[in-house]
mmCIF file of C-alpha atoms in Angstrom:
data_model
loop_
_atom_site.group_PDB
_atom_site.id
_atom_site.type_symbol
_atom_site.label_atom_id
_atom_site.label_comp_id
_atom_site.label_asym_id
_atom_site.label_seq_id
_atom_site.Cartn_x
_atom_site.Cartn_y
_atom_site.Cartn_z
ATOM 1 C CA UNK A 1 93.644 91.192 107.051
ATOM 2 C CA UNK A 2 93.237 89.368 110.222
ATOM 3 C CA UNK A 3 89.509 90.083 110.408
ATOM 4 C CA UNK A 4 89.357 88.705 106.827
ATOM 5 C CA UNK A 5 90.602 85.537 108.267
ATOM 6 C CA UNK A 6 88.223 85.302 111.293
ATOM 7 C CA UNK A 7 85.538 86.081 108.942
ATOM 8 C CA UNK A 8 86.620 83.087 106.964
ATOM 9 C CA UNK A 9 86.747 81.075 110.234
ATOM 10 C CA UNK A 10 83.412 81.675 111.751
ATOM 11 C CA UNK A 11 81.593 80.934 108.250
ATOM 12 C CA UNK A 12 83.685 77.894 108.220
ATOM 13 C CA UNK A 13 82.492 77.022 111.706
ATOM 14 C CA UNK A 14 78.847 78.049 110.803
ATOM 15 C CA UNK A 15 78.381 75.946 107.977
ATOM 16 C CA UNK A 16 79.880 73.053 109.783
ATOM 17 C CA UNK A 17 77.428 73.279 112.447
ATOM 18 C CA UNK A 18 74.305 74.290 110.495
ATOM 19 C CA UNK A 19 75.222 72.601 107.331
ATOM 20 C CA UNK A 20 77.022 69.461 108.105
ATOM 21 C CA UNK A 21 75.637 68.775 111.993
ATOM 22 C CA UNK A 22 79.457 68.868 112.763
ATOM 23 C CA UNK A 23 80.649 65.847 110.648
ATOM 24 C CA UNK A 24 83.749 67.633 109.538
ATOM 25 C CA UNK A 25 86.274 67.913 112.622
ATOM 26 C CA UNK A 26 88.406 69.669 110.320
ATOM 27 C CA UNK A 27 85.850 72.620 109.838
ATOM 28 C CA UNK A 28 85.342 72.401 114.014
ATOM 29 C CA UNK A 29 88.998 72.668 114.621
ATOM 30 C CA UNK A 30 89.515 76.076 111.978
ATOM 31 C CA UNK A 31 86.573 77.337 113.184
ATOM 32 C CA UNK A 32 88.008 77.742 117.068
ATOM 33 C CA UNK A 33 90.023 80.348 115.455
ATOM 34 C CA UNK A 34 87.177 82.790 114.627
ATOM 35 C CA UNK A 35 86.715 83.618 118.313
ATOM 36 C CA UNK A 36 90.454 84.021 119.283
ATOM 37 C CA UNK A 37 91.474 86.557 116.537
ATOM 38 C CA UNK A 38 87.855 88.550 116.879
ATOM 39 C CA UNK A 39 88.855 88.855 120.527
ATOM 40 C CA UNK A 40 92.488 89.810 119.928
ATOM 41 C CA UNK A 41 91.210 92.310 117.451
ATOM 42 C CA UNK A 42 87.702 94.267 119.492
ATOM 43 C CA UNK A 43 90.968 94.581 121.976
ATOM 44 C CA UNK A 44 93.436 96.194 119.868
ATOM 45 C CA UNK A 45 90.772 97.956 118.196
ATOM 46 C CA UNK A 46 89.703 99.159 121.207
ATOM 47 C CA UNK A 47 92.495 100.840 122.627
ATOM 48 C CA UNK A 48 93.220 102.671 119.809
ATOM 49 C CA UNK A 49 89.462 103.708 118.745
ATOM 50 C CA UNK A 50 88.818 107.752 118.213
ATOM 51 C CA UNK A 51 85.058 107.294 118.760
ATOM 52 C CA UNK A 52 84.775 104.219 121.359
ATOM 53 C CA UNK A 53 80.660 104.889 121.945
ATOM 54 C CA UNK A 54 79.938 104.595 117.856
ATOM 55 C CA UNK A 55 81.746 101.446 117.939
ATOM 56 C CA UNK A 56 80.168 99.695 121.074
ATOM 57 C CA UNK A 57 76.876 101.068 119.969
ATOM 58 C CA UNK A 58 77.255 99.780 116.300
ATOM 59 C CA UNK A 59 77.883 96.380 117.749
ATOM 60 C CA UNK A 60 75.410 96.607 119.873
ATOM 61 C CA UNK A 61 72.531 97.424 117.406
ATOM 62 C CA UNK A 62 73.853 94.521 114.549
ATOM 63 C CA UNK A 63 73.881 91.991 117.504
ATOM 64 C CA UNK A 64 70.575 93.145 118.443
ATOM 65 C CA UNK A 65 69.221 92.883 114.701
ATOM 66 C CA UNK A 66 71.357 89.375 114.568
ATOM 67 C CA UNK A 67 69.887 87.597 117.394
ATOM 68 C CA UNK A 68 66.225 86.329 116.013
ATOM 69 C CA UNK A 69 68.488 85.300 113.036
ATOM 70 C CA UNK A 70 71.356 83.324 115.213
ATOM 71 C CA UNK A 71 68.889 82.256 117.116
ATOM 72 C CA UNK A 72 66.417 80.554 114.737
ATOM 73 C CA UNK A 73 69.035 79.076 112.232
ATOM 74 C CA UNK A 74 70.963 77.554 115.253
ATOM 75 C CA UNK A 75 68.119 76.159 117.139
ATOM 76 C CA UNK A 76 68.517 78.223 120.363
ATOM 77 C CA UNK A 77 66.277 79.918 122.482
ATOM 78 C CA UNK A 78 65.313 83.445 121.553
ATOM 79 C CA UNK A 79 67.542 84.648 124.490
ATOM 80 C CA UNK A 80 69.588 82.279 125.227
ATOM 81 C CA UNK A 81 72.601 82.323 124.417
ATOM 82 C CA UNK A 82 72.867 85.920 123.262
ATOM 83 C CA UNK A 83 74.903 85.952 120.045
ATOM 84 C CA UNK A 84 78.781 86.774 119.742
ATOM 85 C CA UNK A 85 78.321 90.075 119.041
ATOM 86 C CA UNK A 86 77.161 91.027 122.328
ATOM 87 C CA UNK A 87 80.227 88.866 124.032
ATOM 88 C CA UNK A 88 82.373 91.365 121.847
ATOM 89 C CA UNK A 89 80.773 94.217 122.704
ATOM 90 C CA UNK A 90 80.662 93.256 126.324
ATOM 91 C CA UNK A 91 84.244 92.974 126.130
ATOM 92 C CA UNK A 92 84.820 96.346 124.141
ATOM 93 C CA UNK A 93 82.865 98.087 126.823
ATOM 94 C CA UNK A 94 84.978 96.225 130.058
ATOM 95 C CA UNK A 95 88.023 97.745 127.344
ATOM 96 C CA UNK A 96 86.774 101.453 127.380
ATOM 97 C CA UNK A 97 85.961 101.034 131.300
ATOM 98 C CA UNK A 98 88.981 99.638 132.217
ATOM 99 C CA UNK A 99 90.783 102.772 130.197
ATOM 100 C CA UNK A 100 88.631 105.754 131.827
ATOM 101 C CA UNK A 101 89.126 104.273 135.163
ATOM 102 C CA UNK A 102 85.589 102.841 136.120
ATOM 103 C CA UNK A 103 87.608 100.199 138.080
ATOM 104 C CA UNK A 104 83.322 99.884 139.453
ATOM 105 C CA UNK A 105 81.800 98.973 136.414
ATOM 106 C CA UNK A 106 84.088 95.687 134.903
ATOM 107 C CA UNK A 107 82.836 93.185 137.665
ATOM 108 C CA UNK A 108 79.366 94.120 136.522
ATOM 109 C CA UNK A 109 79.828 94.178 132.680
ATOM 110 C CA UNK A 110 81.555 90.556 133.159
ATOM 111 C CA UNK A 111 78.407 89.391 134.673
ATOM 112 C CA UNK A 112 76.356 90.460 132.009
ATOM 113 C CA UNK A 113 78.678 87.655 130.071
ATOM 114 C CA UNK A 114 76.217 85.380 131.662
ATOM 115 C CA UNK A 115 73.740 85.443 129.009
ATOM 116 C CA UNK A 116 76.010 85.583 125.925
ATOM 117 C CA UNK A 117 77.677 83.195 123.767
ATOM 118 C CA UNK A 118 81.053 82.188 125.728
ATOM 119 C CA UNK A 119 79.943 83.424 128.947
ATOM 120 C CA UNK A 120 81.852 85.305 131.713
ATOM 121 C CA UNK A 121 85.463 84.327 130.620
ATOM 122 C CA UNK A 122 84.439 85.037 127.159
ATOM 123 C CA UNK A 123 83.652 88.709 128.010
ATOM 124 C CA UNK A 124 86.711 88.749 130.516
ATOM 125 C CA UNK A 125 89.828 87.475 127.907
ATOM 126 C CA UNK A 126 89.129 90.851 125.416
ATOM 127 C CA UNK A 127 89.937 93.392 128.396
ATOM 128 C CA UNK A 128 92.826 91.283 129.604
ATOM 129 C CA UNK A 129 93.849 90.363 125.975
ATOM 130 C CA UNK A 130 93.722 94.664 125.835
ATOM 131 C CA UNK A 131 95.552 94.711 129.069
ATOM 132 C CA UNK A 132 98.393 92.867 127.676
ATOM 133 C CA UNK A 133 98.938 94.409 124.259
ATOM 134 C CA UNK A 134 98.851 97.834 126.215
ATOM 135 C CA UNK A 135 101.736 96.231 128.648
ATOM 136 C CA UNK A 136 103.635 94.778 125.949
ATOM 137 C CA UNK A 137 103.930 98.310 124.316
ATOM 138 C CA UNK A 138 104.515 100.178 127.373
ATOM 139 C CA UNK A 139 106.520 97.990 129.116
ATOM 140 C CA UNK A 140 108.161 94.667 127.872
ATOM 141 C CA UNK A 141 106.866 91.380 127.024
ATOM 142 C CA UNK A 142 109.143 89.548 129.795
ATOM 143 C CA UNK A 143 107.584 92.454 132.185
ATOM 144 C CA UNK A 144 105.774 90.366 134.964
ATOM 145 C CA UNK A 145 102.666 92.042 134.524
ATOM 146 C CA UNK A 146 102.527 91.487 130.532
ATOM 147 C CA UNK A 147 103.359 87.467 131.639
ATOM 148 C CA UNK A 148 100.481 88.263 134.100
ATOM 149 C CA UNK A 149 98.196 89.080 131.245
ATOM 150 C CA UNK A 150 99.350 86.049 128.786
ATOM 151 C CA UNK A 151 98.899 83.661 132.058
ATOM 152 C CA UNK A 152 95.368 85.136 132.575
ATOM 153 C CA UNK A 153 94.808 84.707 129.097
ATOM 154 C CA UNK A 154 95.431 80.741 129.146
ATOM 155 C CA UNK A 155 93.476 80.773 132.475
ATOM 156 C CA UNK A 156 90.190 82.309 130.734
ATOM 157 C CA UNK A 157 90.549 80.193 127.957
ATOM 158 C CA UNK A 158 90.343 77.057 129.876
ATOM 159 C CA UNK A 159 87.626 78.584 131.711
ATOM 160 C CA UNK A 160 85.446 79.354 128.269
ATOM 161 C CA UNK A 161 85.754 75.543 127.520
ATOM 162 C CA UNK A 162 87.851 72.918 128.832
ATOM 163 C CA UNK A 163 86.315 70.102 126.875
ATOM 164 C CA UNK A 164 87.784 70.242 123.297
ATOM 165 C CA UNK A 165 90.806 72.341 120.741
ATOM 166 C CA UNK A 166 89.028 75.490 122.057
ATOM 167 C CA UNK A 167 91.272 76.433 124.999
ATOM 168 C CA UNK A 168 94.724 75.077 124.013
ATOM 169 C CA UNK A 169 93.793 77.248 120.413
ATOM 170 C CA UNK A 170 92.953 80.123 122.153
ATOM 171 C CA UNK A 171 95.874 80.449 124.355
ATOM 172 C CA UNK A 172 98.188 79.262 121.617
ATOM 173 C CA UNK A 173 96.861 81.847 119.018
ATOM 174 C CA UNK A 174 96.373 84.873 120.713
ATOM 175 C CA UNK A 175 99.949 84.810 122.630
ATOM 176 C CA UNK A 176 101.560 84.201 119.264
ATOM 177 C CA UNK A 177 99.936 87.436 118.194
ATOM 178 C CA UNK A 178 100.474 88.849 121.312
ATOM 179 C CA UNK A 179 104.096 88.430 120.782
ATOM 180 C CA UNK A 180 103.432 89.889 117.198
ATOM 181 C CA UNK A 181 101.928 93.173 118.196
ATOM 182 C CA UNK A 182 104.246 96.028 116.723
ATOM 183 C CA UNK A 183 104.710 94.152 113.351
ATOM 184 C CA UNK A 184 100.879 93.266 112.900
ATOM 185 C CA UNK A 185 100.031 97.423 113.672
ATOM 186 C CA UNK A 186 102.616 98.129 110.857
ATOM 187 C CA UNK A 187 100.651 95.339 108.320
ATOM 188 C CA UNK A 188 97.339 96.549 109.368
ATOM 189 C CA UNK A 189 97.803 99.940 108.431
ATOM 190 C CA UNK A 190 99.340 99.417 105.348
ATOM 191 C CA UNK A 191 95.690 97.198 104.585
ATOM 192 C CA UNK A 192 93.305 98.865 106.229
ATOM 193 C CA UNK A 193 90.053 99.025 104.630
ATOM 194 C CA UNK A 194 87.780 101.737 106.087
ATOM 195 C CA UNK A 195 84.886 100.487 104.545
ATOM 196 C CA UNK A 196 85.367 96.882 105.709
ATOM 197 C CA UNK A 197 83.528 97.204 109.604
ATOM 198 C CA UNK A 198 80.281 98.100 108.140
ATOM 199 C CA UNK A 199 80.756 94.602 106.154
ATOM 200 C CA UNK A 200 81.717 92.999 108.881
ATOM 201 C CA UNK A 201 78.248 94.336 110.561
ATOM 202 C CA UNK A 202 76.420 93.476 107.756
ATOM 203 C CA UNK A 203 77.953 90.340 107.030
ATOM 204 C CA UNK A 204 77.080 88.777 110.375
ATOM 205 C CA UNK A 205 73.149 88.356 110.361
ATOM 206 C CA UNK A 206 73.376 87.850 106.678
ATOM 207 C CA UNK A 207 76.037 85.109 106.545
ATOM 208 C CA UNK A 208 73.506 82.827 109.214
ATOM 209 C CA UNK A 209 70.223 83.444 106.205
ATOM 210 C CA UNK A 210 72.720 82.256 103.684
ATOM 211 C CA UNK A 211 73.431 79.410 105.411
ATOM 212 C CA UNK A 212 70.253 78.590 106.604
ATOM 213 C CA UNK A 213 69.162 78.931 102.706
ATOM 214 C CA UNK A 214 71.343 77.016 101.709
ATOM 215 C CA UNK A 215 70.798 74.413 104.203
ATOM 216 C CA UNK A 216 67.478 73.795 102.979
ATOM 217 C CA UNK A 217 68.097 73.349 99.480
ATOM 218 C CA UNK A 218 70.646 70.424 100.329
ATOM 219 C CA UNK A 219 67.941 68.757 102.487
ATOM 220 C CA UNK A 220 65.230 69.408 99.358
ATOM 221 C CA UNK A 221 68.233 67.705 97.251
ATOM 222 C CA UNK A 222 69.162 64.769 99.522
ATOM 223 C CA UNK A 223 65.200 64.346 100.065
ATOM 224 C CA UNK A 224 64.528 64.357 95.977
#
């Protein structure tokens, strides 16, 4: 369910920028929601997982095959930024590092962030996002290490991008699901689709070529 909606959110955002040159503040302000909720869920998702290396290396690979795509249809350098799908699996791997104990690894797996879409902080809010859900459940959410993890959260968000909706969207949306956590595992289980993350792979590279299709047929259109 909620990855249905960040789905919808990113292709909002998407066609905004690639479709409209951000004209639409409406579509800009929906689609700072995509990023949030895919955090909040590689997190979840990643405490919980059964088979943690499948997952990071399935995101891996479609961000790999996504990134000549992303990169032509939004105008970027081949490399630079590296698409979200890396940011995610960054973050899904700083999750799984953080949970075996390889303390060692996390400061250089943030780094990497460097090169990917959202940067550093971007990489860094899934682990602490994971962090929190893990305190909230094991703890309280009034514990002072779970309001450790939601004031870290607010932190990184202002530190992904301090110059529009983004950070006041991402702290306000993930600590309402934060606060949401038992109730949301009991509706996700009851809708879980196990067919629906090879979409979601899928759906990624192929979402930008439909855009980018579509793009040029409006400026054939408008042109005619």
């Amino acid at each position: 369910m909620l990855k249905i909606i960040a789905i919808i959110m990113m292709t909002l955002d998407h066609a905004d920028r690639i479709l409209f040159d951000q004209a639409y503040t409406v579509l800009t302000i929906l689609g700072r929601f995509a990023f949030p909720l895919f955090a909040f869920l590689i997190a979840r998702n990643g405490l919980y997982t059964r088979n943690p290396g499948r997952y990071i290396g399935m995101l891996f690979l479609f961000a790999v095959i996504s990134q000549p795509i992303y990169s032509y249809v939004m105008e970027h350098p081949l490399f630079c930024p590296l698409n979200v799908l890396f940011t995610l699996a960054l973050g899904l791997l700083a999750v799984q590092a953080w949970l075996r104990g390889y303390w060692w690894a996390l400061p250089f797996i943030i780094v990497a962030g460097r090169f990917v879409d959202y940067g550093m902080a971007g990489v860094a809010v899934i682990p602490v996002i994971a962090f929190t859900i893990h305190s909230i459940n094991n703890r309280d959410i009034w514990h002072s290490l779970t309001l450790a993890g939601m004031a870290s959260i607010v932190a990184l968000s202002f530190a992904i991008n301090s110059t529009d909706y983004f950070p006041y969207v991402v702290a306000a949306f993930v600590l309402g699901f934060l606060s949401l956590v038992p109730q949301l595992d009991a509706i996700e289980k009851k809708l879980r689709w196990p067919s629906f993350r090879i979409f979601f792979y899928w759906f990624y590279p192929v979402h930008f070529l439909l855009l980018a299709f579509i793009g040029q047929f409006i400026d054939k259109t408008w042109t005619i």
